[in-house]
XYZ file of C-alpha atoms in Angstrom:
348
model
C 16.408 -18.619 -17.736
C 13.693 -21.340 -19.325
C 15.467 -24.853 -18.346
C 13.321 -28.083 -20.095
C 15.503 -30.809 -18.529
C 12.952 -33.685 -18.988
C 11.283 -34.991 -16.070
C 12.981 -38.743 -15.978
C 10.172 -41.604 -16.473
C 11.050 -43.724 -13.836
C 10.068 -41.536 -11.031
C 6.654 -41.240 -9.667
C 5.113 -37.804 -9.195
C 5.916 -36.375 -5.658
C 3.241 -37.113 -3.203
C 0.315 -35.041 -3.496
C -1.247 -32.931 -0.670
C -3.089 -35.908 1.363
C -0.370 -37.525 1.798
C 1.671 -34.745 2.461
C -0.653 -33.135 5.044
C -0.624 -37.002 6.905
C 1.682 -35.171 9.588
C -0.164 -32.165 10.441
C -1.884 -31.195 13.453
C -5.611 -30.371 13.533
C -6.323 -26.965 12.596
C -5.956 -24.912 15.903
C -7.219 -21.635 14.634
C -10.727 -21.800 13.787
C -11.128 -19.986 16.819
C -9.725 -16.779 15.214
C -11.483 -13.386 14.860
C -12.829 -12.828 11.671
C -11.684 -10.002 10.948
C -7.734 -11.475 11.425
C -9.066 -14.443 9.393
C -9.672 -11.910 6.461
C -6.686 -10.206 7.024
C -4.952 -13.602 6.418
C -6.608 -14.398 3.370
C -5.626 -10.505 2.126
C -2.089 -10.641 2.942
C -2.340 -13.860 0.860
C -4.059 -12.364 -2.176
C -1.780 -9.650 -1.975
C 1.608 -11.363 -2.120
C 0.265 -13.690 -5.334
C -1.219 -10.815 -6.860
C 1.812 -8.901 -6.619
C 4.426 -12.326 -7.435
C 1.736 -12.827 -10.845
C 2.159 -8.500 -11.726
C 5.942 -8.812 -11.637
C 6.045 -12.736 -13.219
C 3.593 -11.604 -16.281
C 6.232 -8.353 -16.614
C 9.325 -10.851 -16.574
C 11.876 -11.349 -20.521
C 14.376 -13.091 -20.708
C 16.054 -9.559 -21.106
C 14.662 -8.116 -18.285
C 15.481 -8.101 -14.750
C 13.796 -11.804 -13.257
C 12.504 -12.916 -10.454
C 11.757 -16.182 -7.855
C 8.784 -15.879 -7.170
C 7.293 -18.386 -4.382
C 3.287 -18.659 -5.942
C 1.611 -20.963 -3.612
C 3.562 -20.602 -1.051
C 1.657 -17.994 0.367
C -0.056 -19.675 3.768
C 4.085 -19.658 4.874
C 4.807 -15.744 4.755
C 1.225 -14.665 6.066
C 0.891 -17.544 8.934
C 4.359 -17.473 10.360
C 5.626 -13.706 9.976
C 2.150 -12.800 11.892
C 2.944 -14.787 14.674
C 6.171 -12.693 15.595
C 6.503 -8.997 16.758
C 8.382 -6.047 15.695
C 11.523 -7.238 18.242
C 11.769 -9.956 16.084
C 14.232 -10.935 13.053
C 14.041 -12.287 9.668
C 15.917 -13.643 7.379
C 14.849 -15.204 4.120
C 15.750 -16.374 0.649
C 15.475 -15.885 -3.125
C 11.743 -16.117 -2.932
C 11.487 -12.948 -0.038
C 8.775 -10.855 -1.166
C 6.042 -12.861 0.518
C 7.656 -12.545 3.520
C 8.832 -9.110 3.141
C 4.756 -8.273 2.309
C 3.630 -9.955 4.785
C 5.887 -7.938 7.659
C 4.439 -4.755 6.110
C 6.814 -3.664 3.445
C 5.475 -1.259 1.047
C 4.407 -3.493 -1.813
C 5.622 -0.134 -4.514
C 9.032 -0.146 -3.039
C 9.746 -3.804 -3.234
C 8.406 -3.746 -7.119
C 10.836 -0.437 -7.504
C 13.451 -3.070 -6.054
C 12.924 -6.095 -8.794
C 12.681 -3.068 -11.172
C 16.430 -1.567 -10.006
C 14.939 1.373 -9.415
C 16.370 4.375 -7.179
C 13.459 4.666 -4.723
C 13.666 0.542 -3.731
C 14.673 -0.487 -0.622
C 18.125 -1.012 -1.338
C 17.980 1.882 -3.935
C 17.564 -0.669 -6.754
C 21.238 -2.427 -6.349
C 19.766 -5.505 -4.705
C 16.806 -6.870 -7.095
C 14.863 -9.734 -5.826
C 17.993 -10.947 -4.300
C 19.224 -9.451 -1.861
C 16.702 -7.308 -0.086
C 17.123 -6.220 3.228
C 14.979 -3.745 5.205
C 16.040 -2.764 8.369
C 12.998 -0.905 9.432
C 11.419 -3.676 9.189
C 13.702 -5.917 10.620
C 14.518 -8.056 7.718
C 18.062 -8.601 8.170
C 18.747 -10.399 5.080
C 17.781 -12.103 1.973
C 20.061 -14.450 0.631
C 20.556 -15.402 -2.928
C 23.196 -18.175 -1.863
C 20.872 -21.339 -1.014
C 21.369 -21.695 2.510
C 23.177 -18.613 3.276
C 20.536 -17.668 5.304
C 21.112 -20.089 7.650
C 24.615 -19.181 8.300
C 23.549 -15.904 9.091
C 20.788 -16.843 11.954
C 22.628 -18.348 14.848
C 24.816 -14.594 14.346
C 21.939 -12.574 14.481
C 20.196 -15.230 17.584
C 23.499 -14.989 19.555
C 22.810 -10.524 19.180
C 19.648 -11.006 20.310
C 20.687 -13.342 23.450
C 23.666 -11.515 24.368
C 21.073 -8.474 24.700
C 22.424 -6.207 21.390
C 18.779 -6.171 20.241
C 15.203 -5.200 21.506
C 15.244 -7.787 24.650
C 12.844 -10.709 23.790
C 13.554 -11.355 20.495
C 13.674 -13.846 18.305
C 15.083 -14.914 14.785
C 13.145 -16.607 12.468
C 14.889 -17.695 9.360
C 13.122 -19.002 5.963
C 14.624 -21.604 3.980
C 13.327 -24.652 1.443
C 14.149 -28.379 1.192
C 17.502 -27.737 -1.146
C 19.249 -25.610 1.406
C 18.097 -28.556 4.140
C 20.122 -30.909 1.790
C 23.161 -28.919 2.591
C 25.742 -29.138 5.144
C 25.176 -25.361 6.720
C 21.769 -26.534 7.353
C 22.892 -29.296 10.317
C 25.591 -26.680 11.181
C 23.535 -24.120 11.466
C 20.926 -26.409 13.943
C 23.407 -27.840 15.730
C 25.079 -24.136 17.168
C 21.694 -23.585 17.893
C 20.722 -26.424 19.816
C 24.115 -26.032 21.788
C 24.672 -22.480 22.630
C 21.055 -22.575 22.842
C 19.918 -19.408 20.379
C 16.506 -18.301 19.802
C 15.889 -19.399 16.562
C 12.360 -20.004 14.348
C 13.524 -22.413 11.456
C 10.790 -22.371 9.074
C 11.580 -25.057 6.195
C 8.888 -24.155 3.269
C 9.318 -27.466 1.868
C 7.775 -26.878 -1.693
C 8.848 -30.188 -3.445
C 11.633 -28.436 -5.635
C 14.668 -27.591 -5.590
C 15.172 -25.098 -8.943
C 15.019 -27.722 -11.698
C 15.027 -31.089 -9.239
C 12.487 -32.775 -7.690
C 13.291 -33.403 -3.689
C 12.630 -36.724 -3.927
C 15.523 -36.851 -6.845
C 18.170 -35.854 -3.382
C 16.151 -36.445 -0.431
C 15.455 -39.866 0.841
C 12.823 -39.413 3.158
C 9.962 -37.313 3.015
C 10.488 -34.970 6.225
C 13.120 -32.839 7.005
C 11.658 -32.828 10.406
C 13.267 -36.714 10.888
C 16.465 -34.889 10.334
C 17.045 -32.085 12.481
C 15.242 -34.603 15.495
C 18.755 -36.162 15.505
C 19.764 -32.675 17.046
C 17.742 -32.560 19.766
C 15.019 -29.722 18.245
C 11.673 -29.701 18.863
C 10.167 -29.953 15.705
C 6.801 -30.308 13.960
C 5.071 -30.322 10.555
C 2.021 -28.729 9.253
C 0.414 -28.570 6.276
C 2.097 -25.658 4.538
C -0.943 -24.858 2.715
C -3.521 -24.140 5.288
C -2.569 -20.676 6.820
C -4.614 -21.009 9.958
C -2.510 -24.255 10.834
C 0.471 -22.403 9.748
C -0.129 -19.482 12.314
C -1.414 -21.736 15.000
C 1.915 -23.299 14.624
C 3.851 -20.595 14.715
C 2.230 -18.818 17.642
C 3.006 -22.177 19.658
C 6.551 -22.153 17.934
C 7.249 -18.215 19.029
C 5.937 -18.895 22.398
C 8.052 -21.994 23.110
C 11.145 -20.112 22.172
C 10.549 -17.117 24.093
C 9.656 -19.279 27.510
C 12.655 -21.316 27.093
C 14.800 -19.970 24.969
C 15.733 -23.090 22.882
C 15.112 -22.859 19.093
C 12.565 -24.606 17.055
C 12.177 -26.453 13.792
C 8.670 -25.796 12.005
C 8.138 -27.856 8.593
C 5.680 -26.451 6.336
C 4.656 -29.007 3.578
C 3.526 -26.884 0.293
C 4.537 -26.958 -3.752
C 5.766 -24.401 -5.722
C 3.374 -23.585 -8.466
C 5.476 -21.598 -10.764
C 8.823 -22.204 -12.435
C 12.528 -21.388 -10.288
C 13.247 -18.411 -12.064
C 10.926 -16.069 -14.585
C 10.197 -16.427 -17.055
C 10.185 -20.233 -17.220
C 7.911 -22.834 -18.782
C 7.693 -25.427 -16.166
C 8.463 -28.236 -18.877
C 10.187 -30.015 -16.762
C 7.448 -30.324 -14.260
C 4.634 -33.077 -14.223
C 1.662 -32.001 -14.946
C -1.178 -34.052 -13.280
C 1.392 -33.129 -9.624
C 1.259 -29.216 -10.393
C -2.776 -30.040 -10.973
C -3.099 -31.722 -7.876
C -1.226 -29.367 -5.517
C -3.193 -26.342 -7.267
C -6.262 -27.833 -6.070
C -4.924 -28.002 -2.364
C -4.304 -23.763 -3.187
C -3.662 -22.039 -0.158
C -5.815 -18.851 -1.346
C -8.757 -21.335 -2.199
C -8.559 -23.284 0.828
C -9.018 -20.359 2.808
C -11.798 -18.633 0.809
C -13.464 -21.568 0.321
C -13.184 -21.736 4.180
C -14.437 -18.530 5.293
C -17.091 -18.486 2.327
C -18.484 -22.064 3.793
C -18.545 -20.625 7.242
C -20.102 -17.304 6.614
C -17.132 -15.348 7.812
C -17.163 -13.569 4.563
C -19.941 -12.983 1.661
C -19.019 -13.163 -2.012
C -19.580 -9.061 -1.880
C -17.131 -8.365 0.300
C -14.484 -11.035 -1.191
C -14.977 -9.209 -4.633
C -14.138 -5.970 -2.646
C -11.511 -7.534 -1.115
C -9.841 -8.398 -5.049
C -10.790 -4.838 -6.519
C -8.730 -3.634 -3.440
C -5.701 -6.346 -4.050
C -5.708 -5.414 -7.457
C -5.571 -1.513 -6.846
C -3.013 -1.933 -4.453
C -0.971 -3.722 -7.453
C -1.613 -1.217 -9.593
C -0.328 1.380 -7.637
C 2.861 -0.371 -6.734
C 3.166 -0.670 -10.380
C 3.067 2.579 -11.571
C 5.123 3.516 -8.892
C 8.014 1.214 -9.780
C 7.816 2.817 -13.280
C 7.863 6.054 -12.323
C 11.008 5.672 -9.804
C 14.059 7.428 -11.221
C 17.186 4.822 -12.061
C 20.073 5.371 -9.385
C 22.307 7.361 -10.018
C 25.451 6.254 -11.603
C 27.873 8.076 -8.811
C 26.190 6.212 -6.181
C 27.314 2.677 -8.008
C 29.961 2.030 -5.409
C 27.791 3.465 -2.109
C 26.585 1.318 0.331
C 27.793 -1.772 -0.699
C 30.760 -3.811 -0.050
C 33.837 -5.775 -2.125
């Protein structure tokens, strides 16, 4: 629903990328094969490509989305650094993440779409996804139900109900940090000592509020350090320090079994919910986060370093875009469910 709650004067735009990426460790990555380093910047392409299809189909009459447009580096960094073993749970803004593990870019579209051949049959939308075959456990629509979830699904793992070895890594922005499941949800953690991968996408918003309208401090890192997490924060933007993070985040966990807090500074560059006109948003912030774009960081990147030639990177966007396509037209050609399975496989 469109939402122009004025931006109030007296606040100062949120702190740009420098500042933001002040915290971050030196990019560990640059080390990577090239041929994962393209597959990074793909995945990437893909899940924007896909969020700007289903955003550009979006009425206020038609079924909506949250879509999580620059946020990218966070879904393809993190979710390849863990293994099939692993867990997932996410939020509203899932279909990165769900992408990036693999998930059949058609069938999540047929999901936003309601459609029968979705992964949850169309009865979920954006909202509620899960996909057990790919072990995404959950996606929560409740802001920082997610979280409540984890430790659950940790304690499974630990107690040896799952694949042994695995961990859960659970996806979650700055507003469900400003709630009270968030410490509660660390602080079982820390003490029964569950394998857990928290992975704050701190994107500056929180729907229509800014953070720094209910956050104090910049960092949610300074917060969960009262609980006795190791933490860190990385610029949320560059996927290569993402992953290298993550892959040092994953290993930690699995050698010692404690869980971890990984901050991953970014911005959300399109509204909370489409469609939306972003009135409430300053402008000259949204301009200077889009030129810190994950996408053009990386291409930019690889371009400068020879990794990839502009012939290829075109192929690489004809591809994106076909793939798109395709998921498209399958969404539209999906049957609707059928109205005698309206009370299967769900619960009241």
């Amino acid at each position: 629903m469109p939402h122009t709650l004025a931006l109030p004067k007296v606040l100062a735009p949120i702190n740009g990328p420098i500042e933001a990426d002040s915290r971050s460790e030196p990019t560990m990555s640059l080390s990577l094969d090239p041929t994962f380093r393209i597959s990074l910047l793909e995945t990437m392409m893909l899940i924007r490509a896909h969020e700007e299809r289903l955003a550009s189909l979006a009425t206020p009459t038609s079924p909506g989305t949250c879509t999580a447009v620059g946020q990218e580096a966070a879904a393809a960094g993190v979710v390849r650094a863990l293994q099939t073993r692993d867990r997932i749970l996410t939020n509203h803004r899932s279909a990165g993440h769900l992408i990036a593990r693999g998930a059949d870019p058609g069938r999540v579209m047929a999901e936003v779409m309601g459609r029968s051949d979705g992964y949850c049959k169309g009865k979920s939308g954006s909202l509620h996804v899960s996909a057990r075959e790919l072990g995404v456990v959950l996606t929560s629509t409740i802001v920082g139900g997610e979280l409540s979830l984890a430790p659950g699904v940790a304690l499974a793992q630990k107690m040896g109900q799952q694949e042994s070895g695995g961990i859960t890594t659970v996806f979650f922005g700055d507003g469900a940090a400003c709630e009270g499941i968030f410490h509660e949800s660390v602080n079982l953690s820390v003490t029964w000592q569950l394998p857990v991968l928290y992975v704050c996408e701190n994107n500056q918003w929180q729907a229509y509020v800014r953070r720094d309208e209910t956050m104090p401090i910049e960092h949610v890192a300074d917060w969960v350090r009262g609980h006795g997490i190791a933490s860190r924060t990385v610029d949320g933007n560059d996927v290569e320090a993402v992953h290298a993070a993550a892959v040092e985040a994953v290993a930690a966990i699995r050698s010692n079994g404690k869980p971890y807090f990984l901050e991953l500074t970014t911005y959300r560059q399109r509204g909370h919910f489409e469609p939306d006109d972003q009135a409430y948003v300053d402008k000259a912030e949204l301009a200077s986060w889009k030129a810190h774009d994950p996408i053009a960081l990386l291409t930019e990147r690889l371009t400068q370093a020879g990794v990839i030639a502009q012939g290829e990177l075109a192929h690489l966007r004809q591809r994106v875009n076909a793939t798109v396509d395709a998921a498209l037209a399958f969404a539209q050609n999906s049957p609707w469910p059928d109205p005698r399975e309206l009370t299967t496989d769900v619960y009241a």
